[in-house]
Short mmCIF file of N, CA and C in Angstrom, two decimals:
data_model
loop_
_atom_site.label_atom_id
_atom_site.label_comp_id
_atom_site.label_asym_id
_atom_site.label_seq_id
_atom_site.Cartn_x
_atom_site.Cartn_y
_atom_site.Cartn_z
N MET A 251 139.69 77.86 68.90
CA MET A 251 138.36 78.43 68.98
C MET A 251 138.28 79.52 67.94
N HIS A 252 137.38 79.35 66.99
CA HIS A 252 137.30 80.27 65.90
C HIS A 252 136.11 81.27 66.01
N GLN A 253 135.32 81.12 67.05
CA GLN A 253 134.16 82.05 67.25
C GLN A 253 134.60 83.22 67.95
N HIS A 254 133.90 84.33 67.68
CA HIS A 254 134.00 85.54 68.55
C HIS A 254 133.35 85.34 69.83
N ILE A 255 134.05 85.19 70.91
CA ILE A 255 133.41 85.04 72.23
C ILE A 255 133.53 86.33 73.03
N PRO A 256 132.37 86.85 73.52
CA PRO A 256 132.42 88.09 74.25
C PRO A 256 133.25 87.97 75.49
N LEU A 257 134.02 88.99 75.70
CA LEU A 257 134.92 89.10 76.94
C LEU A 257 134.06 89.10 78.24
N ASP A 258 132.92 89.69 78.26
CA ASP A 258 132.15 89.73 79.48
C ASP A 258 131.65 88.36 79.77
N CYS A 259 131.38 87.57 78.73
CA CYS A 259 130.91 86.14 79.03
C CYS A 259 132.15 85.31 79.61
N LEU A 260 133.27 85.56 79.09
CA LEU A 260 134.45 84.91 79.61
C LEU A 260 134.75 85.23 80.97
N ARG A 261 134.68 86.55 81.29
CA ARG A 261 135.00 87.03 82.78
C ARG A 261 133.90 86.31 83.67
N THR A 262 132.78 86.32 83.11
CA THR A 262 131.66 85.67 83.97
C THR A 262 131.96 84.26 84.30
N PHE A 263 132.38 83.53 83.27
CA PHE A 263 132.68 82.08 83.34
C PHE A 263 133.90 81.88 84.26
N VAL A 264 134.90 82.67 84.16
CA VAL A 264 136.07 82.52 85.08
C VAL A 264 135.62 82.83 86.47
N THR A 265 134.92 83.88 86.72
CA THR A 265 134.40 84.20 88.08
C THR A 265 133.55 83.14 88.67
N LEU A 266 132.67 82.54 87.81
CA LEU A 266 131.91 81.46 88.30
C LEU A 266 132.78 80.23 88.72
N VAL A 267 133.76 79.96 87.95
CA VAL A 267 134.60 78.86 88.36
C VAL A 267 135.33 79.18 89.69
N ASN A 268 135.80 80.40 89.79
CA ASN A 268 136.53 80.89 91.00
C ASN A 268 135.63 80.87 92.31
N THR A 269 134.32 81.23 92.12
CA THR A 269 133.45 81.31 93.22
C THR A 269 132.72 80.05 93.50
N GLY A 270 132.51 79.29 92.43
CA GLY A 270 131.74 77.98 92.59
C GLY A 270 130.26 78.17 92.76
N SER A 271 129.83 79.38 92.56
CA SER A 271 128.37 79.76 92.80
C SER A 271 127.86 80.72 91.74
N PHE A 272 126.63 80.49 91.21
CA PHE A 272 126.04 81.40 90.32
C PHE A 272 125.64 82.66 91.14
N THR A 273 125.16 82.49 92.29
CA THR A 273 124.80 83.62 93.20
C THR A 273 125.89 84.49 93.50
N LYS A 274 126.97 83.88 94.02
CA LYS A 274 128.23 84.71 94.42
C LYS A 274 128.80 85.30 93.16
N THR A 275 128.76 84.72 92.08
CA THR A 275 129.26 85.30 90.89
C THR A 275 128.42 86.57 90.52
N GLY A 276 127.19 86.43 90.63
CA GLY A 276 126.27 87.57 90.40
C GLY A 276 126.63 88.77 91.25
N GLU A 277 126.84 88.42 92.58
CA GLU A 277 127.16 89.56 93.49
C GLU A 277 128.54 90.15 93.12
N GLU A 278 129.53 89.32 92.77
CA GLU A 278 130.81 89.85 92.47
C GLU A 278 130.90 90.68 91.14
N ILE A 279 129.99 90.37 90.18
CA ILE A 279 130.09 91.08 88.89
C ILE A 279 128.93 92.03 88.82
N GLY A 280 128.06 92.18 89.77
CA GLY A 280 127.00 93.08 89.81
C GLY A 280 125.85 92.74 88.85
N ARG A 281 125.52 91.47 88.86
CA ARG A 281 124.39 90.99 87.96
C ARG A 281 123.61 89.96 88.80
N THR A 282 122.50 89.68 88.30
CA THR A 282 121.61 88.73 89.02
C THR A 282 122.09 87.31 88.72
N GLN A 283 121.65 86.39 89.56
CA GLN A 283 122.00 84.96 89.33
C GLN A 283 121.44 84.50 87.99
N ALA A 284 120.31 85.05 87.64
CA ALA A 284 119.64 84.69 86.31
C ALA A 284 120.50 85.13 85.14
N ALA A 285 121.11 86.35 85.31
CA ALA A 285 121.89 86.99 84.21
C ALA A 285 123.19 86.17 84.01
N VAL A 286 123.77 85.63 85.12
CA VAL A 286 124.87 84.85 85.14
C VAL A 286 124.56 83.60 84.37
N SER A 287 123.46 82.94 84.69
CA SER A 287 123.03 81.72 84.07
C SER A 287 122.82 81.88 82.63
N LEU A 288 122.34 82.99 82.29
CA LEU A 288 122.13 83.25 80.77
C LEU A 288 123.44 83.47 80.07
N GLN A 289 124.39 84.11 80.63
CA GLN A 289 125.66 84.28 80.05
C GLN A 289 126.40 82.93 79.88
N ILE A 290 126.28 82.05 80.78
CA ILE A 290 126.82 80.66 80.70
C ILE A 290 126.16 79.86 79.51
N LYS A 291 124.92 79.98 79.50
CA LYS A 291 124.07 79.32 78.40
C LYS A 291 124.48 79.95 77.10
N ARG A 292 124.68 81.21 77.01
CA ARG A 292 125.04 81.82 75.75
C ARG A 292 126.50 81.28 75.38
N LEU A 293 127.42 81.26 76.21
CA LEU A 293 128.69 80.57 75.93
C LEU A 293 128.56 79.24 75.36
N GLU A 294 127.70 78.43 76.13
CA GLU A 294 127.56 77.03 75.62
C GLU A 294 126.91 76.98 74.30
N ALA A 295 125.99 77.92 73.95
CA ALA A 295 125.38 77.89 72.62
C ALA A 295 126.41 78.33 71.54
N LEU A 296 127.21 79.36 71.94
CA LEU A 296 128.26 79.81 70.96
C LEU A 296 129.28 78.67 70.63
N LEU A 297 129.54 77.92 71.57
CA LEU A 297 130.62 76.84 71.47
C LEU A 297 129.99 75.50 71.13
N ASN A 298 128.63 75.45 71.16
CA ASN A 298 127.96 74.20 70.92
C ASN A 298 128.46 73.04 71.78
N ALA A 299 128.62 73.40 73.05
CA ALA A 299 129.24 72.40 73.99
C ALA A 299 128.81 72.75 75.45
N PRO A 300 128.45 71.77 76.23
CA PRO A 300 128.18 71.93 77.60
C PRO A 300 129.51 72.29 78.34
N LEU A 301 129.47 73.27 79.27
CA LEU A 301 130.68 73.77 79.97
C LEU A 301 130.66 73.33 81.40
N ILE A 302 129.49 73.22 82.01
CA ILE A 302 129.29 72.86 83.43
C ILE A 302 128.48 71.66 83.53
N VAL A 303 128.93 70.76 84.51
CA VAL A 303 128.13 69.65 84.79
C VAL A 303 126.98 70.07 85.73
N ARG A 304 125.82 69.86 85.20
CA ARG A 304 124.61 70.34 86.02
C ARG A 304 124.11 69.26 86.93
N GLY A 305 123.69 69.71 88.06
CA GLY A 305 123.17 68.80 89.06
C GLY A 305 123.48 69.23 90.45
N SER A 306 123.18 68.44 91.41
CA SER A 306 123.53 68.82 92.77
C SER A 306 124.98 68.71 93.03
N GLY A 307 125.50 69.28 94.06
CA GLY A 307 126.91 69.11 94.37
C GLY A 307 127.72 70.32 93.98
N PRO A 308 129.01 70.28 94.25
CA PRO A 308 129.76 71.40 93.89
C PRO A 308 129.95 71.63 92.37
N LEU A 309 130.16 72.82 91.95
CA LEU A 309 130.32 73.11 90.57
C LEU A 309 131.48 72.37 89.89
N SER A 310 131.24 71.68 88.84
CA SER A 310 132.34 70.98 88.08
C SER A 310 132.24 71.32 86.62
N LEU A 311 133.27 71.26 85.88
CA LEU A 311 133.34 71.53 84.56
C LEU A 311 133.42 70.30 83.60
N THR A 312 132.94 70.42 82.43
CA THR A 312 133.04 69.33 81.49
C THR A 312 134.49 69.50 80.88
N ASP A 313 134.91 68.54 80.09
CA ASP A 313 136.24 68.66 79.42
C ASP A 313 136.23 69.98 78.60
N GLN A 314 135.13 70.30 77.93
CA GLN A 314 135.06 71.50 77.14
C GLN A 314 135.18 72.69 78.02
N GLY A 315 134.55 72.64 79.20
CA GLY A 315 134.66 73.76 80.15
C GLY A 315 136.09 73.91 80.65
N GLU A 316 136.81 72.83 80.96
CA GLU A 316 138.24 72.89 81.34
C GLU A 316 139.03 73.60 80.21
N THR A 317 138.88 73.28 79.04
CA THR A 317 139.61 73.79 77.85
C THR A 317 139.30 75.22 77.78
N LEU A 318 138.00 75.62 77.86
CA LEU A 318 137.64 77.12 77.89
C LEU A 318 138.25 77.86 79.08
N LEU A 319 138.26 77.25 80.15
CA LEU A 319 138.77 77.90 81.35
C LEU A 319 140.25 78.24 81.07
N SER A 320 140.99 77.44 80.54
CA SER A 320 142.46 77.62 80.28
C SER A 320 142.60 78.75 79.27
N TYR A 321 141.76 78.72 78.22
CA TYR A 321 141.78 79.64 77.19
C TYR A 321 141.36 81.12 77.80
N ALA A 322 140.28 81.11 78.61
CA ALA A 322 139.72 82.41 79.05
C ALA A 322 140.74 82.98 80.04
N ARG A 323 141.33 82.21 80.97
CA ARG A 323 142.29 82.76 81.89
C ARG A 323 143.50 83.44 81.19
N GLU A 324 143.96 82.72 80.08
CA GLU A 324 145.10 83.24 79.30
C GLU A 324 144.70 84.55 78.69
N LEU A 325 143.50 84.53 78.04
CA LEU A 325 143.16 85.79 77.30
C LEU A 325 142.85 86.96 78.27
N LEU A 326 142.28 86.68 79.43
CA LEU A 326 141.98 87.71 80.40
C LEU A 326 143.14 88.28 81.10
N ALA A 327 144.26 87.46 81.20
CA ALA A 327 145.44 87.86 81.95
C ALA A 327 146.06 89.18 81.49
#
């Protein structure tokens, strides 16, 4: 990954994966659900790739999302 990816967006992404919920993520990081959604959309725009499979059911990641999750956890550790 050659883009500059804001650390706050990566933290939000990892928290979202851990909680499985945009609302719970917002509560955990002190932002609204809408702000969490915007940060994820910003990440997707920066990477030009979908990260989350949208639809009903539990949160799941695309292949690009799985790759980013591994990278983000390593970077934030």
